[in-house]
Structure formats: C-alpha cells, structure tokens
C-alpha cells in the first residue's frame, strides 16, 4: 500500500472501464522538480517509486531525488526499483529454478513450508538457448537439431516442466518457439501493465543481457544476473543508484543500401567511444519517426554491446502500430495510448529534455558496415573491409607473417601495412561437398542468427531477396561455408515463405536450423572435421560472418579466430564469396551462369523492393496463430513425464541437474565477515576480460577438468553437450570457470587457456585443479584484472564459479555493471584499484601472498580497503555501491539474505 504523499493516486476512464493510475503531473502541481523535462526513461522510474512509496523502502526523499534530478552531476542516491516481471532463458533460467528448488529444501530444513517459496513477480522462462546447429544445409536439419536437443536436454526439460508445475506464477515457453527477447517483443510485453485495477508502465529484468531489446517497444528493463533476478522474483526491490541518462539524437533517414544493422553498428561504435557504462541511453529527435519498431528493437538489443544499462525509445504512434500489427487486443492498445498520453509518457517530438550528455547521428550518414574481428564496437565500413581484414589477420598472426615471403597476387602492400607473406598459404580439403583449397580468410560459417536482426523483417526479407537474385544469376554458396538460418520467431519463416524467398535461401544452404539463439552464443555446432583439421594443420585464420551481436574471441567456434557481425543480406553475400579477402563493393561475388561477373550491387534489393515484400508477406494473423498456443509445445514436450511434489527429488547420478551447495548448512543469522589472510592469486588478467572468458560457455573440451568429471560419470565425449546445457550442475560449471581457450593468464608467459601457476612450487596446471589444491590447504584466493572486467552477457556462473573456486575478492581497474553486481550477489568482494594504479604500475606479478584488511566489521559503500601483496601495500576501493549491497555481502550473498528474510516472516509449518 502506498502512502501517496503527493496525492498521485487517481482514476481515468478507458473505453467503458475505469482504471487507477499514479499521476506524474501530481508532482508537477506539487512543484517537485521539472518532471516535464525529465527523460522518458526517468519518468518510468519515477512512476515506479511513486506507486511503491511506503515510507520504508521508498520515501518522499527518493521521489524528490528523481523528480529533481540534476543531469549535470552523478547523483549518489540509492532508490529501490520493483520491476513488474522477470524474463529468463533456459541457460540462465535452469540455475534459477535449481536455486529456487534448493531454497525450498533449505526452507523445509528451517522448519518452514517448502511451497511458501514461489516467484512473487510474474516469471516467464523461454527455452531458446539449447538448440545447436549440428545439422545444416537440408530440409531435415530443423527436425534433426530438435531431436538432438531433446536427447541432450531430457533431464533439464523434465526439471523445467516440474518447475512450471510446482511454482506458482511461472510460465515456461517450450523449445522450438523462438528467442526469449523476440517472444517478449512480439507477445509477452504489454507496454502498459495492469494489476489490481491499476495501470502502470511495463518493466522487467531479464537473465540475459539482451533483455534490452524490448526497450525498443518502450518497455523499461535490462539484463541482470540470475541471482538478482531470483531476488526480484522473490519480491525484493532492486537497489540502484539514480542513473545518468545520455541522450542520443537521431535526425534524417537511412540512405539506400544501408540497413538497421549498419545503423546499430554505427551507434555501438559511437556510444562505446562516448562511454556509457552504467548509464541509460535514451533516443530522441525527428529521426525516430523514420525508424520502424523492429529497427528500434535492433538498436535497443545491442545496449550491452555499447555498454549502456539500456537503450530506451519512448511510446509513440509506431509503438501502437506494432502492438496492433503483432496481434495485441485493440482494447489493450487503446489503454496504452490513453495511459501514456494521460501520464506524461507519450513522446512529443521536439520536446526539450534534460540529459547528462548527448550526441547526434544523421541517419543519412550511415553506410554498409561490418564489425570485427573480435568486438562489436570495431565497425568496419564495407568499402574498407578487405584492407581491414588484412590488418586484422596480420595482427592475429603477428611475426609469423614473416616466416615465409610467398604471396599470392592479390595480397598487396596497402595502407602502409606489410604485405603478409604467409597469408597466401592454403590447405587442400576434401569433404562430401568436393575437394577445394582453404586459406586465411576463408568464411567457414555464415549464419543468419540472433535476436539482434531476426526481430527485423526488413533485413531478413532483404536477405531473401538477395538470395533470389543470386540464384537467378546462377550463383551458389562456397562448399566450405557452413550456412544456417536460426530465426528468433516462427513468424519469420511464415513471412519468408509468403514472400517466396525461402526456397532461394535454401538453394544457397540457408535451411532452417532451429528457432533459437545459436551461432551468436557458441551453438554454431561443429565445423566439418576435414576443414577443422586443415585449419589446425595450417595455423589458418578462418572467419565467421553472423547477423548476431557477439563476436568475442573464442565465442563462435573454437576453429574460428576472426568473427564479423553483419546484416543478414551481407551474411548471404559472404557465403557466396567464401572469403573475407574480398572488396564486396568493387570485386565480383562470382560468375553467373551467363559467364558474366556478378557484383553485390547487382543483387542488392532496393528499399522499394523490400517495402513491397514486407507489405505483401507479413500479416497480423501470422502472429496471432503462432502465439495462440505458445505454451503448448510439440508432442515430445507434451509427452514428458513430469515429476510431482513441492520439493524436487534430486538424482545424485544426474550430470545435468544437481542440488546447488549455496544453502547447505544455512544458519538463521549470518556469520561475521572476516579479513582475507595469506591468500594466493589464482589469475592475473588484462583488460576487457569478458564473462565469456570467465563463465563456462560453448563446447566442453576433451581432456578438460569438466570432461574428466563427465568421463568419471560414464558420459561419452559425443554426449558432453555444452556448458550452457549443464548449468544446472555446479560440478561441471565450476570446472569450466576460467576455462576459455582464449583466456590469457599473465602469470604464465605465452600460454592461452584456463591455466595458472600453482604456488609456491610454480607448477602449471588447470585453474580448477590449482583452486582445489589451494582449497585442500585452506588457502583463500584472489583474482587480479584490468579495465572493464566482466564485459558481456549477464552470466551468473561467472560469479558462482568464481565463488566455488574459493575466490574471496576480485581486484580490477574497473568492472562491467552486471558482473560487479553478481560478484556481490555471491558474496565475492569486488575491489577497484585507485585511479592511476593497476597491477602493472604496482609491480604485481601474481606470485605474491595477498592479505586484505578492512572487511571485518562490514563493508560500507566505496570503503577504502588495505591490500598487502608481498612487500607492497596499496589501497583499493570496495565497489559495494549501495547500503543494500553491503547487506547482501554481509549475508554471504543476495539469495541467503532473501531466504533469511522470508524465513523470519513465514510461520513454521
């Protein structure tokens, strides 16, 4: 119940109904800040506080702090946000459900009823991350991949079916439906939510960093770790500092030949350069009107890539059109319009808004682009792509380029860069598609995949139209290219078929591989063994081109060292070319059946062609039909035998689902915090270490600690599956933490992979093995890192695995928002070097014995902590940013805090 200090509670009529709301103009009348000039995203935050004002977690001072927000300075004021709902995908959702099930066990052990542990906020879990491109290039690929998905994930799916049945207020969207973000955009999101007769802005947190895609539909929310999401599900408010909001003005309109993908790669480059980590980005200006809702969603989706908490677009007529177009009920669309206009949330073009900072982009300057070879912000104009590729491969191979001066004719000394000699080397390969040569720059994966672009019909239909023209010219994809189409929604294949381009995509090898997140998260499946052997034998730098959002080193496929993000039509073009060593603007893609060269400009569809295809092929009924029975699933899903009971019966023999240890021996009150004494360094890491480097992801390598564990449990290598599918088994996940093949631990010279130096003897061994050896001797551990530690996806296992390895603290130059929060959520202390200092400047090698003083007695926000490293002493800043985070750390983590809170408020059974 709100205390309603500002008299904001009111009612309005919508159609024939009366509905309640909390009016923001009540604050205007009370002269509490300049609400009419606040960014729209801040208005949504403000409404949430007004609605939940209770004098305890939200008080008038919090409301005044947001309403009176000063954009010119960072406001060190904590507020408590209560999102309306939680969105999960299965990789991150399974451990959430595991934790909830273990919390029920702990609750029972404390003498409380287990079924009292339920999500208190609406929770939707979409199974979308488990499909892998094992089969490709045939009509049978989709069914084969789905069959393999069920075989590999039978235990997990049974567990999720149990969770859907056992937990109130949780829905599970079955496999083969689509990517959680696109299902959210097309079906789950409401823009305006209603509960108990009150309307309010839709808001959420998601266990995937790309939850931000729904910001394009004016829904307030972002990705968090699974740990935070569970706390929100369990009714906890989410503490956050009032953010800075950067305004991004868009003007003009996209020129012919430029796509939404090119736009988002440009935006990502600009915002990464600007620096927007921990900030909201809000788009405004006349150019918004030139963007379709899917274009906006494409931009919003990549907020993690440009580093922002979210990329928000306010409600306008395009929002309403999209809701109608995707089959939402007309009375609900009318509610959205009425509410937004009544409550200062309707976008007014030309409105004078206050921002912390701003930047401007003329859409007319956007040009066709790629991004790579390893970071989304490294945009490369298409016209410069060959030159950029040559620079990139030279950098990857380093001085190996001078080993052999043999060159091929078209490698030239361009732009002052040495003509790379060894880059002319090739290896002969024989597969069931024929015999051919593979060399540096060969595109071995071309994937139309990921939530970024498969939400956008314009680029997908452009890919289909390009394919149609290519087939008509007699072109085909190169035989060494693994091609796949993995849309985020079943509606995509409906409109591709309606536009009569699906057959042409298939002719070029782009058969449906599955509906879900595939190549972008490392589910690309294996490259042909003969090609993989040639790559290894020749030390070849081969490439992938994908229409995704992530191209980090080692992510897409272990065979591939250069990964490029591109629009779906460019993915098709590179499949035709088969190489990165080409200038697609000036060089032919191939020779047509008439013997004449075919250029990209000959195939590229005009805006009018794309618009006509969209007009005739996409229908409202497609969305209505696909989502009418979205929770039903296929026959195999329906046939799963669901376990019964309020608590889960854990199978000790399971290699997929095991009871997590986080609540073992949980006492009603926490033990006092202690300093860290005589710790060892587990790893010294450089800048931009991502959660891909930290968290287990992708395939489980033979001979790795995780593989040895599975071997000991009778699992054959063919059945290892991937780390993401085994996130419900902490034994596998802890063994895969810091096990990325591209991790560079600076304690070891020239060594890549998950290895460290065990001290004091200095023996090189896998990080997991060293951690267990230290644990046997009761030695705590520390990780030292550089800037932007934890960049990338929201992965709770990056923090959970760190804890289970025995790491007490991570000392870094700076942290990415989600991972810092997740470390605290697991009771691991994030410490930041003081400005101007880092491991190098302090002379830290990792061989030192570490002691950390100032933890005992509690860690207050930004507390200065003394670190002793061998004979050196320095001061670090505790990146515990709010009093609430101090509470979480004191309890050993956020879930322990919530469980104790719930236990204190729940009568014994």
mmCIF file of N, CA and C in Angstrom, residues 131-136 145 482-484 486 513 518-519 523-526:
data_model
loop_
_atom_site.group_PDB
_atom_site.id
_atom_site.type_symbol
_atom_site.label_atom_id
_atom_site.label_comp_id
_atom_site.label_asym_id
_atom_site.label_seq_id
_atom_site.Cartn_x
_atom_site.Cartn_y
_atom_site.Cartn_z
ATOM 1 N N UNK A 131 19.314 -25.156 -28.544
ATOM 2 C CA UNK A 131 19.414 -25.719 -29.890
ATOM 3 C C UNK A 131 20.795 -25.421 -30.453
ATOM 4 N N UNK A 132 21.369 -26.399 -31.141
ATOM 5 C CA UNK A 132 22.708 -26.264 -31.707
ATOM 6 C C UNK A 132 22.659 -26.643 -33.179
ATOM 7 N N UNK A 133 23.482 -25.975 -33.983
ATOM 8 C CA UNK A 133 23.491 -26.246 -35.424
ATOM 9 C C UNK A 133 24.392 -27.448 -35.696
ATOM 10 N N UNK A 134 23.894 -28.620 -35.345
ATOM 11 C CA UNK A 134 24.610 -29.854 -35.681
ATOM 12 C C UNK A 134 24.356 -30.220 -37.138
ATOM 13 N N UNK A 135 23.096 -30.149 -37.515
ATOM 14 C CA UNK A 135 22.715 -30.440 -38.891
ATOM 15 C C UNK A 135 22.438 -29.131 -39.611
ATOM 16 N N UNK A 136 22.872 -29.042 -40.849
ATOM 17 C CA UNK A 136 22.634 -27.821 -41.612
ATOM 18 C C UNK A 136 22.572 -28.167 -43.091
ATOM 19 N N UNK A 145 18.029 -31.294 -35.517
ATOM 20 C CA UNK A 145 18.551 -30.468 -34.419
ATOM 21 C C UNK A 145 17.616 -30.478 -33.222
ATOM 22 N N UNK A 482 29.659 -23.188 -43.802
ATOM 23 C CA UNK A 482 28.547 -23.770 -43.049
ATOM 24 C C UNK A 482 27.461 -22.704 -42.926
ATOM 25 N N UNK A 483 26.363 -22.914 -43.606
ATOM 26 C CA UNK A 483 25.279 -21.937 -43.674
ATOM 27 C C UNK A 483 24.126 -22.356 -42.767
ATOM 28 N N UNK A 484 23.484 -21.376 -42.134
ATOM 29 C CA UNK A 484 22.337 -21.710 -41.281
ATOM 30 C C UNK A 484 21.406 -20.516 -41.136
ATOM 31 N N UNK A 486 18.597 -19.406 -38.296
ATOM 32 C CA UNK A 486 18.008 -19.692 -36.979
ATOM 33 C C UNK A 486 17.248 -18.459 -36.513
ATOM 34 N N UNK A 513 17.552 -24.091 -39.286
ATOM 35 C CA UNK A 513 18.312 -24.947 -38.373
ATOM 36 C C UNK A 513 17.646 -25.042 -37.013
ATOM 37 N N UNK A 518 21.659 -19.400 -31.539
ATOM 38 C CA UNK A 518 22.602 -20.447 -31.935
ATOM 39 C C UNK A 518 24.033 -19.917 -32.044
ATOM 40 N N UNK A 519 24.438 -19.524 -33.236
ATOM 41 C CA UNK A 519 25.832 -19.188 -33.504
ATOM 42 C C UNK A 519 26.353 -18.077 -32.601
ATOM 43 N N UNK A 523 26.697 -21.785 -30.151
ATOM 44 C CA UNK A 523 25.992 -23.003 -30.546
ATOM 45 C C UNK A 523 26.031 -23.198 -32.056
ATOM 46 N N UNK A 524 27.180 -22.888 -32.649
ATOM 47 C CA UNK A 524 27.332 -22.993 -34.098
ATOM 48 C C UNK A 524 27.431 -24.437 -34.560
ATOM 49 N N UNK A 525 27.687 -25.346 -33.603
ATOM 50 C CA UNK A 525 27.893 -26.735 -33.974
ATOM 51 C C UNK A 525 29.264 -26.914 -34.609
ATOM 52 N N UNK A 526 29.637 -28.137 -34.866
ATOM 53 C CA UNK A 526 30.988 -28.392 -35.359
ATOM 54 C C UNK A 526 31.178 -27.981 -36.817
#
